PDB file of C-alpha atoms in Angstrom:
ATOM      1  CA  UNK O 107      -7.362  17.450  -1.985  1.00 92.00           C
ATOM      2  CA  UNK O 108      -4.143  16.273  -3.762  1.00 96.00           C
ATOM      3  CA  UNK O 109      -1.196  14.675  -1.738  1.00 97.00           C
ATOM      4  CA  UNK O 110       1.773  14.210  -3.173  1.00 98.00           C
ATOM      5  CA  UNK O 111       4.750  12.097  -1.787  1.00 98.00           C
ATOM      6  CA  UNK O 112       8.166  11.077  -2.392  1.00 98.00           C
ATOM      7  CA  UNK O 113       9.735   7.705  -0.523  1.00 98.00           C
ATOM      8  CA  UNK O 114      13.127   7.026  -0.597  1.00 97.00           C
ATOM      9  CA  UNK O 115      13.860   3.254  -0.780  1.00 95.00           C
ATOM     10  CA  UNK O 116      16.510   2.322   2.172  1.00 93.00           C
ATOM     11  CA  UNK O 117      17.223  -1.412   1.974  1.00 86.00           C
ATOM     12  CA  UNK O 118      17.520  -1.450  -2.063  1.00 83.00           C
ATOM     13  CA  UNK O 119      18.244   2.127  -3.941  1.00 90.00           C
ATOM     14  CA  UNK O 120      14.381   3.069  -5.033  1.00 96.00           C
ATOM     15  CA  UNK O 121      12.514   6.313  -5.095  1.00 98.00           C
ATOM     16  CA  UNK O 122       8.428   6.290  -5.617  1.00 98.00           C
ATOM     17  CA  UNK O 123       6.470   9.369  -6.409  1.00 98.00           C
ATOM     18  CA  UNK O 124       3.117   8.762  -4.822  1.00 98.00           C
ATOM     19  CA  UNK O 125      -0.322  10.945  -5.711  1.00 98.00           C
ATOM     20  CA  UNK O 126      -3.384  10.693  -3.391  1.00 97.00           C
ATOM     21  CA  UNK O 127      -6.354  12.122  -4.411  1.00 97.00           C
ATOM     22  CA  UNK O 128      -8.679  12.565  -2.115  1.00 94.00           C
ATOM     23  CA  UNK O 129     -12.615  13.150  -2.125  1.00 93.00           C
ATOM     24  CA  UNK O 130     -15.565  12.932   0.234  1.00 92.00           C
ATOM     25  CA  UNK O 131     -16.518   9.461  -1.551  1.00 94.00           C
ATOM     26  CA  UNK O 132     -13.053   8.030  -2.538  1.00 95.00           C
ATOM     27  CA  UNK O 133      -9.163   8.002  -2.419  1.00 97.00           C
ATOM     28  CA  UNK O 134      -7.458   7.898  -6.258  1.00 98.00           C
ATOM     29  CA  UNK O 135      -3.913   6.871  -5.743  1.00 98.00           C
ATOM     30  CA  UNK O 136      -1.217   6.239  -8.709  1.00 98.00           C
ATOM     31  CA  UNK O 137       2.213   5.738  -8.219  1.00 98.00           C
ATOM     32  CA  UNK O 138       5.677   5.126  -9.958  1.00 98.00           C
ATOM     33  CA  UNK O 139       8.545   3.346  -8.123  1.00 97.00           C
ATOM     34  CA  UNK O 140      11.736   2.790 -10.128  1.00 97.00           C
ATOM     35  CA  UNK O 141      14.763   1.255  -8.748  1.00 95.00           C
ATOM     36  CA  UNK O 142      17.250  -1.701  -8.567  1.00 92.00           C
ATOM     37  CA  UNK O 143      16.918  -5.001  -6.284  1.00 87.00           C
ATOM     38  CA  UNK O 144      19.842  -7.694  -6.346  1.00 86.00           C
ATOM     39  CA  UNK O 145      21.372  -5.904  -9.464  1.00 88.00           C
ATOM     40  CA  UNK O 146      17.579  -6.160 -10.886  1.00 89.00           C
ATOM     41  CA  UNK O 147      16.670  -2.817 -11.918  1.00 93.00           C
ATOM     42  CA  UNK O 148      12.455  -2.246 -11.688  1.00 94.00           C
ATOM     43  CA  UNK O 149      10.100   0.294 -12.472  1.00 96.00           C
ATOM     44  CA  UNK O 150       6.502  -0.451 -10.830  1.00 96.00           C
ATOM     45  CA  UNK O 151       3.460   1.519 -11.708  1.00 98.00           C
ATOM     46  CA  UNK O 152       0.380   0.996  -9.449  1.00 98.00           C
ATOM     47  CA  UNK O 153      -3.001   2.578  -9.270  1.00 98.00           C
ATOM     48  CA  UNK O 154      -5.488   2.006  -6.443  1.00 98.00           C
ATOM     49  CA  UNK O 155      -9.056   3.359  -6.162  1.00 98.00           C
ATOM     50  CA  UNK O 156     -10.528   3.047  -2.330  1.00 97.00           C
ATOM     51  CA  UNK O 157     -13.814   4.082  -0.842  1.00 96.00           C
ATOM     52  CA  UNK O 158     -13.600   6.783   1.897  1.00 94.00           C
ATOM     53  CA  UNK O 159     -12.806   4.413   4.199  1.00 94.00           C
ATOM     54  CA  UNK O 160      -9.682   3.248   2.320  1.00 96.00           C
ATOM     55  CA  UNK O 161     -10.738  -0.376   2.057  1.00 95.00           C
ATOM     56  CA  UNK O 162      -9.709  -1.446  -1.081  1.00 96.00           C
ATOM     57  CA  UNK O 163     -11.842  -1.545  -4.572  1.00 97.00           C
ATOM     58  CA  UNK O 164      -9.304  -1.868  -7.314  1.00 98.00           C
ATOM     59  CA  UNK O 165      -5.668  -2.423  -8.119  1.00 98.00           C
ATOM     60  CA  UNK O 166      -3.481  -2.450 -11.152  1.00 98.00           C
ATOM     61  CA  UNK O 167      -0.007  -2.858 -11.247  1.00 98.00           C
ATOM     62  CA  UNK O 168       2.719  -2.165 -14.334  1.00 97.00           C
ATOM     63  CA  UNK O 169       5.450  -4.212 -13.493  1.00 95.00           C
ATOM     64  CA  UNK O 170       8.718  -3.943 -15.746  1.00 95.00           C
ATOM     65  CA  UNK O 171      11.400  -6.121 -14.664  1.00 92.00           C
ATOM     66  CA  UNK O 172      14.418  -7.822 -16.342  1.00 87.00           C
ATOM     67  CA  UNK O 173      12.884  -6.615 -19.538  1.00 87.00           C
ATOM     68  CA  UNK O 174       9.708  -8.136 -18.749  1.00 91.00           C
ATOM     69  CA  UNK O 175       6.481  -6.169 -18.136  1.00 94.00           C
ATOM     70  CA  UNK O 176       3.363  -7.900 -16.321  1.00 93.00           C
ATOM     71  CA  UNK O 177       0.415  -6.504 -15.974  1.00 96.00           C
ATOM     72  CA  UNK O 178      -1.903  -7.408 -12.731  1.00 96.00           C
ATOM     73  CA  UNK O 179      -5.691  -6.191 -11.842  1.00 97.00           C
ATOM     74  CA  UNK O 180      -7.635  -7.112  -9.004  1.00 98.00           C
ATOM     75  CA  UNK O 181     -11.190  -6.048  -8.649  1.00 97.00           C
ATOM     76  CA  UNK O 182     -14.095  -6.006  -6.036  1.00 96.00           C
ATOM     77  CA  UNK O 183     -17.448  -6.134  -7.812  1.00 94.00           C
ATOM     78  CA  UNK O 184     -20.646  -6.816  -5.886  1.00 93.00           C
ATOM     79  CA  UNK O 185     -18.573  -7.949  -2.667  1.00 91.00           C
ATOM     80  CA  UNK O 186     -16.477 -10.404  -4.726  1.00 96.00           C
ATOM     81  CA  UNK O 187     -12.263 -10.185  -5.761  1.00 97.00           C
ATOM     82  CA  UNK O 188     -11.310 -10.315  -9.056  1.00 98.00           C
ATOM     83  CA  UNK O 189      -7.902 -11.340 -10.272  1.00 97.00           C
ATOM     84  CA  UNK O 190      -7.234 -10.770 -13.795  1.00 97.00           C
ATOM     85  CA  UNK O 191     -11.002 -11.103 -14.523  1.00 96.00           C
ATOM     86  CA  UNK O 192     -10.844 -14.605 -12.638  1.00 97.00           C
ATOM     87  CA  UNK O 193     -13.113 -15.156  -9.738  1.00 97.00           C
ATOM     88  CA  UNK O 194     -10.494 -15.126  -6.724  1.00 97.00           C
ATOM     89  CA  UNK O 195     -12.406 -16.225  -3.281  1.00 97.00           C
ATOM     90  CA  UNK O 196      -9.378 -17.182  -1.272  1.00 97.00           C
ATOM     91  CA  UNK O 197      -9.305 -12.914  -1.053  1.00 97.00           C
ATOM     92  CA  UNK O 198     -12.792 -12.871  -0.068  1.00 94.00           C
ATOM     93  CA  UNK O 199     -12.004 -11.775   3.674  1.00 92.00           C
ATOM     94  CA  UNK O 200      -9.374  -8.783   2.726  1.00 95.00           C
ATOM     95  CA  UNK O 201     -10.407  -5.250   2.691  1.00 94.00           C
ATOM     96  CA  UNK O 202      -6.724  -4.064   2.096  1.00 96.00           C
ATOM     97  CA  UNK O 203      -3.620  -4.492  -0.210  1.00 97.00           C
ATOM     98  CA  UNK O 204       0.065  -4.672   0.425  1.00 96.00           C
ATOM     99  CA  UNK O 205       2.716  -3.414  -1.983  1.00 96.00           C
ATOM    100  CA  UNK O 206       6.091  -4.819  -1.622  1.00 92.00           C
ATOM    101  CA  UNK O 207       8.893  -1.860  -2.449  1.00 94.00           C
ATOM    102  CA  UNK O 208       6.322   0.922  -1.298  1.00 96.00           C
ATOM    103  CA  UNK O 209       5.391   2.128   2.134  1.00 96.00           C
ATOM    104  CA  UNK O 210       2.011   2.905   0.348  1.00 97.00           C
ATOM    105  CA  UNK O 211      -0.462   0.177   1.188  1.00 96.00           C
ATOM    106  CA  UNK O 212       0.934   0.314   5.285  1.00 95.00           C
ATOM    107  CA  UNK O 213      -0.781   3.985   5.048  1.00 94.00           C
ATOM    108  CA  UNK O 214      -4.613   1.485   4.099  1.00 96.00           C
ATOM    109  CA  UNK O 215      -4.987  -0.278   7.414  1.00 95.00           C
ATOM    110  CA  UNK O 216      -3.934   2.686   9.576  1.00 94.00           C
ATOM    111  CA  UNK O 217      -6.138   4.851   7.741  1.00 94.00           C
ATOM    112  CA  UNK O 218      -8.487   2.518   7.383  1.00 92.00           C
ATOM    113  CA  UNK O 219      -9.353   0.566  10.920  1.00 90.00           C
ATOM    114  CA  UNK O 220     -10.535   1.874  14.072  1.00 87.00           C
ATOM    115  CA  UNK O 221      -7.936   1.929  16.425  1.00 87.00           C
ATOM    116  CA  UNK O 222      -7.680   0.748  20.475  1.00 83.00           C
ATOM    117  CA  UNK O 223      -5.253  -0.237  22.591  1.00 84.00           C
ATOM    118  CA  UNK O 224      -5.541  -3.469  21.455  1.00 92.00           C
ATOM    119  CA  UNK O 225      -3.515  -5.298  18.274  1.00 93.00           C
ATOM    120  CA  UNK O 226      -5.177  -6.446  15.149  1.00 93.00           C
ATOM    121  CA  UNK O 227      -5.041  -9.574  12.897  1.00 94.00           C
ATOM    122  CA  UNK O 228      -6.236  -8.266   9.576  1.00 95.00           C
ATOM    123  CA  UNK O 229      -6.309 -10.496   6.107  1.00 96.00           C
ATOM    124  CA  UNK O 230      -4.046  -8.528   2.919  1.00 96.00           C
ATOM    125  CA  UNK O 231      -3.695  -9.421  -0.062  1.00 97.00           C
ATOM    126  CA  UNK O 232       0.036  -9.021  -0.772  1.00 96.00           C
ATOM    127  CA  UNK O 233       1.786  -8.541  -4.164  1.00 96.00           C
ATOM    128  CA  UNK O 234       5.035  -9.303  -3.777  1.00 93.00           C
ATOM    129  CA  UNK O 235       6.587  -8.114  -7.090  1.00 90.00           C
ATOM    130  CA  UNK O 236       9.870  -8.721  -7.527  1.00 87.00           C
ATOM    131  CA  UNK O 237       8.559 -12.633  -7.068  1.00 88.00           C
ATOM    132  CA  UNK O 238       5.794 -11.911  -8.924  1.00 89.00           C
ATOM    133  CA  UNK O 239       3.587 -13.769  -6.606  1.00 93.00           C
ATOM    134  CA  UNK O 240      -0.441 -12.254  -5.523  1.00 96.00           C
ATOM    135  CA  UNK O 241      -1.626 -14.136  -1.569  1.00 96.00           C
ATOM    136  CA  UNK O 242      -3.499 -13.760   0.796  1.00 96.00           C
ATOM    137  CA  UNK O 243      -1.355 -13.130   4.112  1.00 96.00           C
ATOM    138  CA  UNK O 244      -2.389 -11.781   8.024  1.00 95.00           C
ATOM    139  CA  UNK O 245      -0.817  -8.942   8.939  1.00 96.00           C
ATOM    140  CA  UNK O 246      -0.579  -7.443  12.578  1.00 95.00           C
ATOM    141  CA  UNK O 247      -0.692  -3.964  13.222  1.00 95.00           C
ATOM    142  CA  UNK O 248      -1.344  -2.199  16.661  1.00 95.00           C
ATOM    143  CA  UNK O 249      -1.505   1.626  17.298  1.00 95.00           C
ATOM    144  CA  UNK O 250       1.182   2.840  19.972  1.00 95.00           C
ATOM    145  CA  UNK O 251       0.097   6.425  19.680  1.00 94.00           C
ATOM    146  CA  UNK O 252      -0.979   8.575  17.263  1.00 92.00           C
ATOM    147  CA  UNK O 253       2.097   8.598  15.377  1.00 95.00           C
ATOM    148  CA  UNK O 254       3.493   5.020  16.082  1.00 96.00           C
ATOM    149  CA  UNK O 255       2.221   1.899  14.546  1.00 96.00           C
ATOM    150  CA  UNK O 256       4.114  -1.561  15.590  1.00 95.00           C
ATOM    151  CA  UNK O 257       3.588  -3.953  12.325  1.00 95.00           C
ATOM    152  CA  UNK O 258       4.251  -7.668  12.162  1.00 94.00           C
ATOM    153  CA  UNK O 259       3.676 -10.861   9.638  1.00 92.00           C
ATOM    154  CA  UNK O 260       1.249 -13.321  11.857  1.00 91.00           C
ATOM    155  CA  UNK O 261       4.037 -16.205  11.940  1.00 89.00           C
ATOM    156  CA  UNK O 262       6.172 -13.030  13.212  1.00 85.00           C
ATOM    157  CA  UNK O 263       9.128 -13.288  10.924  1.00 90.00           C
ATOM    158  CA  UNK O 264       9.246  -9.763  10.240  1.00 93.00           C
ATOM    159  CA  UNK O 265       8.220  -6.729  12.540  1.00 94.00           C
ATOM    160  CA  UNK O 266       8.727  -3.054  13.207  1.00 95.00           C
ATOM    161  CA  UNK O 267       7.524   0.398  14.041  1.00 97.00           C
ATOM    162  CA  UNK O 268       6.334   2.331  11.827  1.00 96.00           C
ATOM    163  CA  UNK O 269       6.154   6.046  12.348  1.00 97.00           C
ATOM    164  CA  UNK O 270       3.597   8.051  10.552  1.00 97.00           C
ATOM    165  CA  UNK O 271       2.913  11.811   9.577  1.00 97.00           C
ATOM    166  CA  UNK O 272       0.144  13.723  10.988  1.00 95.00           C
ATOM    167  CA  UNK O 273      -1.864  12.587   8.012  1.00 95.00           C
ATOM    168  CA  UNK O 274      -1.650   9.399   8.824  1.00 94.00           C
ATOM    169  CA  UNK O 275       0.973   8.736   5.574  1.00 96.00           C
ATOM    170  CA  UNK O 276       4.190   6.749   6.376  1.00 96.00           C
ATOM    171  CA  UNK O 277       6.828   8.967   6.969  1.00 97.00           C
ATOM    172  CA  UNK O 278       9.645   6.259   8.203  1.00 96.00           C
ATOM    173  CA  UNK O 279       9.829   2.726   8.079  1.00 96.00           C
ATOM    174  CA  UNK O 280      12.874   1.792   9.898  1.00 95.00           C
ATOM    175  CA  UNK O 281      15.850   0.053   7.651  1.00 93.00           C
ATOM    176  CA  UNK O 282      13.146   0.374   4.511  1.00 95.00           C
ATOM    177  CA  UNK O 283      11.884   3.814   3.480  1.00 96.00           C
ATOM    178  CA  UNK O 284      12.052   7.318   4.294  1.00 97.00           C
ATOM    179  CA  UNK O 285       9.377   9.751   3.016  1.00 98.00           C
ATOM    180  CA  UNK O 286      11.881  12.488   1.661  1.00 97.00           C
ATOM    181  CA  UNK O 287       8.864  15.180   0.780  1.00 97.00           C
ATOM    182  CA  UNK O 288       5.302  16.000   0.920  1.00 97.00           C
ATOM    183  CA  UNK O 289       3.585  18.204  -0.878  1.00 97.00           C
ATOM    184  CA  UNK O 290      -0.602  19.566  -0.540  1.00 94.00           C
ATOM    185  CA  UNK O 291      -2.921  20.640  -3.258  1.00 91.00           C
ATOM    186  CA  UNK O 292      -5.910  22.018  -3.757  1.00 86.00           C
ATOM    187  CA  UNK O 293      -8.401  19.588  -6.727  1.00 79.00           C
ATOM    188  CA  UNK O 294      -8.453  21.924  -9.295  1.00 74.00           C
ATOM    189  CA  UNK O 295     -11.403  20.193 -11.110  1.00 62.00           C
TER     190      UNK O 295
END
């Protein structure tokens, strides 16, 4: 199966076109996000390969901003991260990614995690890209409902509900992004 998305940026002017592809054994994502930040226009390209749990196996990320591209690849071989083909154990604990400027990787732990009443602490590894910066951060995340997901940074300096589609696929992010259309296909391999 082939989804394909469209967010709308909210806080800066961004769209992404998003393409899941999905198989028994794996999830194929690749995705373009162009748009401006602080007068800083961006255009992001990302792919991510998952197993069929959506824990995260690979990432690689086109960055082109202020005229500058960057080019950033993390990797789990054998149980171990990768970071530009250097040995990266501080990620060593994280089974998921987080994007900034897509509501993307928010869609990994809520797919991803089985879900009860109570909140979880989970380690990311966030790519903050318009910093250009790769960490390890906790992230919070607790399932209201089936469609309702209340997100927080651990130190709590950023939280909100996020509302998703009956795929599980972000469909608002308050005061951030709006998923603007979705679209399902057939593989035609």
């Amino acid at each position: 199966m082939i989804t394909v998305i469209l967010w709308k940026g909210i806080s800066w002017q961004s769209m992404e076109n998003c393409r899941i592809q999905s198989t028994d054994e794996a999830h194929d994502i690749r995705s373009v996000i162009t748009g401006v930040q602080d007068e800083r226009i961006f255009r992001i390209e990302y792919e991510i390969r998952t197993d069929r749990k959506w824990q995260t196996l690979f990432v690689k990320i086109s960055t082109e901003i202020d005229g500058e591209t960057l080019l950033t690849v993390l990797e789990k071989k054998n149980g171990h991260w990768y970071l530009n083909g250097k040995s990266a154990p501080e990620f060593e604990a994280a089974a998921f990614v987080d994007i900034s400027l897509t509501p993307f990787t928010n869609t990994l732990p809520i797919k991803g995690v089985r879900w009860t009443k109570e909140p979880r602490t989970i380690d990311v590894i966030y790519f903050d890209m318009m910093a250009g910066e790769v960490k390890l951060v906790q992230q919070i995340y607790k399932a209201l409902d089936e469609s309702h997901y209340f997100f927080s940074t651990a130190d709590g300096s950023f939280q909100e509900t996020i509302t998703v589609d009956s795929d599980g696929f972000v469909d608002d992010y308050p005061g951030l992004f709006k998923m603007i259309a979705k679209q399902k296909m057939p593989d035609k391999k």
